PDB file of C-alpha atoms in Angstrom:
ATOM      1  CA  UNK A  20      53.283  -2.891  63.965  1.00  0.00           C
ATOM      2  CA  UNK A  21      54.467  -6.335  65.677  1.00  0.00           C
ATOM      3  CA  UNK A  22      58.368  -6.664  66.438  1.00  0.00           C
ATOM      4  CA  UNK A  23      59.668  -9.816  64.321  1.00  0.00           C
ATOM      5  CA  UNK A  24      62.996 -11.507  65.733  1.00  0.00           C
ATOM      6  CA  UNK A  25      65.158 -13.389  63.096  1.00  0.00           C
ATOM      7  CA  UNK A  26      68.084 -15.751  62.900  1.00  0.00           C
ATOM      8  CA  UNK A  27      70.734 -15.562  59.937  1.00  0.00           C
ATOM      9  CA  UNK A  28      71.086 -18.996  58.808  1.00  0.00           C
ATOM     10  CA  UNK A  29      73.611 -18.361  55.884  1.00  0.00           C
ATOM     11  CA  UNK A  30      74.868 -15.404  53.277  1.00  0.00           C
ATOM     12  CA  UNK A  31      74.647 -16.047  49.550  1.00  0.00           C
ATOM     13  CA  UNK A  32      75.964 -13.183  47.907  1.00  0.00           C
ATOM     14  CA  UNK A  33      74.218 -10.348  48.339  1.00  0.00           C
ATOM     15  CA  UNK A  34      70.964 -12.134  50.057  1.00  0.00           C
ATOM     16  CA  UNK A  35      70.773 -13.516  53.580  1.00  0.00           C
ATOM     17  CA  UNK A  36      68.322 -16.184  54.411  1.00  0.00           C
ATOM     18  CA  UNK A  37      67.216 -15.411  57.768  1.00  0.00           C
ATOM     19  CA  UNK A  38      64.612 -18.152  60.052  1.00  0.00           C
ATOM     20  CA  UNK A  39      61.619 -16.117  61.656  1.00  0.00           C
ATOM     21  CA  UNK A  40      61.960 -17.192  65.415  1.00  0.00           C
ATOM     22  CA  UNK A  41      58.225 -17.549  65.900  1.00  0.00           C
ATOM     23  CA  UNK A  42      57.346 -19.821  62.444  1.00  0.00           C
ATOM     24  CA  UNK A  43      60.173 -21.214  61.334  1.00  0.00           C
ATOM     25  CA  UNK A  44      59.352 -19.856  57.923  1.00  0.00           C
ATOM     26  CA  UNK A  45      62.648 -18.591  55.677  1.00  0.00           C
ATOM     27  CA  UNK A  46      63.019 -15.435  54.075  1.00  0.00           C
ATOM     28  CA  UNK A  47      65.751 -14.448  51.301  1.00  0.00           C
ATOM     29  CA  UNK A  48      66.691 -10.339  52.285  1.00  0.00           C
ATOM     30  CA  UNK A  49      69.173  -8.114  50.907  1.00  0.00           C
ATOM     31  CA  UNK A  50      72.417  -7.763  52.510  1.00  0.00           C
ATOM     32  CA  UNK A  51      72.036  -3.556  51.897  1.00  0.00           C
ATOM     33  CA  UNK A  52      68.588  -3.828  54.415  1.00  0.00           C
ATOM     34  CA  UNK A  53      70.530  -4.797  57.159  1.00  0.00           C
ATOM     35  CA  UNK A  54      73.331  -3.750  59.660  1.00  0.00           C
ATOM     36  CA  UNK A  55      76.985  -4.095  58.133  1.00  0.00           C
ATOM     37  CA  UNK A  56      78.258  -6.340  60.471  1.00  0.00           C
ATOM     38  CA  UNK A  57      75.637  -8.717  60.376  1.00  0.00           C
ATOM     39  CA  UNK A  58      76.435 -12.462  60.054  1.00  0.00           C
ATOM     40  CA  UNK A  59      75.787 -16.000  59.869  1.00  0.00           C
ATOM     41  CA  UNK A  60      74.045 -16.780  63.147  1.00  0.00           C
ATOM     42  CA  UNK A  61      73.579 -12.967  64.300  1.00  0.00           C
ATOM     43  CA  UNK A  62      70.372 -12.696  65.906  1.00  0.00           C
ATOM     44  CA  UNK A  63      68.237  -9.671  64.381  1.00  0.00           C
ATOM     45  CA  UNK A  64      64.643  -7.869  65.618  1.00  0.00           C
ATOM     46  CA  UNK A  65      62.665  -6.023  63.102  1.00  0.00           C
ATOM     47  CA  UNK A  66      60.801  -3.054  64.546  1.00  0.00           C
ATOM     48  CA  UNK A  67      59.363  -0.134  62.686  1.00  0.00           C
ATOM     49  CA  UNK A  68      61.088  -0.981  59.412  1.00  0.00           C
ATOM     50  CA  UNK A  69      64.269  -1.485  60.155  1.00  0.00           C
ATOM     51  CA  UNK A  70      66.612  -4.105  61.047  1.00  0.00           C
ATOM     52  CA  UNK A  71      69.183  -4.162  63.854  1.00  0.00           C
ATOM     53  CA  UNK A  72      71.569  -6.600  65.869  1.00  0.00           C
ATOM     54  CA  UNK A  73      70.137  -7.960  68.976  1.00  0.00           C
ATOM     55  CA  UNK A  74      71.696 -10.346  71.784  1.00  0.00           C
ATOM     56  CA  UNK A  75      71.129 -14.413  71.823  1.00  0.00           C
ATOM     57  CA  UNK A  76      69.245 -13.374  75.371  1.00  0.00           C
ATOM     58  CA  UNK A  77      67.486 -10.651  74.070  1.00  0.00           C
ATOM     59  CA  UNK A  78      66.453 -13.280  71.165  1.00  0.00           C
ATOM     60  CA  UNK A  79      65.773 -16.116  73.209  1.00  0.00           C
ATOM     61  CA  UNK A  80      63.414 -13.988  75.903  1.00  0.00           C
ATOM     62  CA  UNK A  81      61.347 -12.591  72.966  1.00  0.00           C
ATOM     63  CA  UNK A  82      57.836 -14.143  72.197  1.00  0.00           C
TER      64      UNK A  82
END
């Protein structure tokens, strides 16, 4: 399974829209899926179904 890196671009209720780093494509996810103290412009890394907090190096350095 390919790790995904993501950008929160903003919180609407109970959805976050995050920005895949590689397409640019938006996605709308539910605020429950991911870490509690996730927040507008937290970088994120999706690996084997789950969802967690990742550096702005960590972010930047992945492909």
């Amino acid at each position: 399974m390919e790790t995904l890196y993501y950008r929160v671009l903003r919180i609407e209720g109970e959805y976050a829209i995050l920005e895949e780093k590689k397409n640019k494509e938006e996605m709308f996810i539910a605020m429950a899926l991911l870490p509690s103290e996730v927040d507008v412009g937290s970088f994120l890394k999706y690996e084997m179904f789950s969802y967690e907090i990742v550096s702005e190096d960590v972010w930047i350095s992945a492909i």
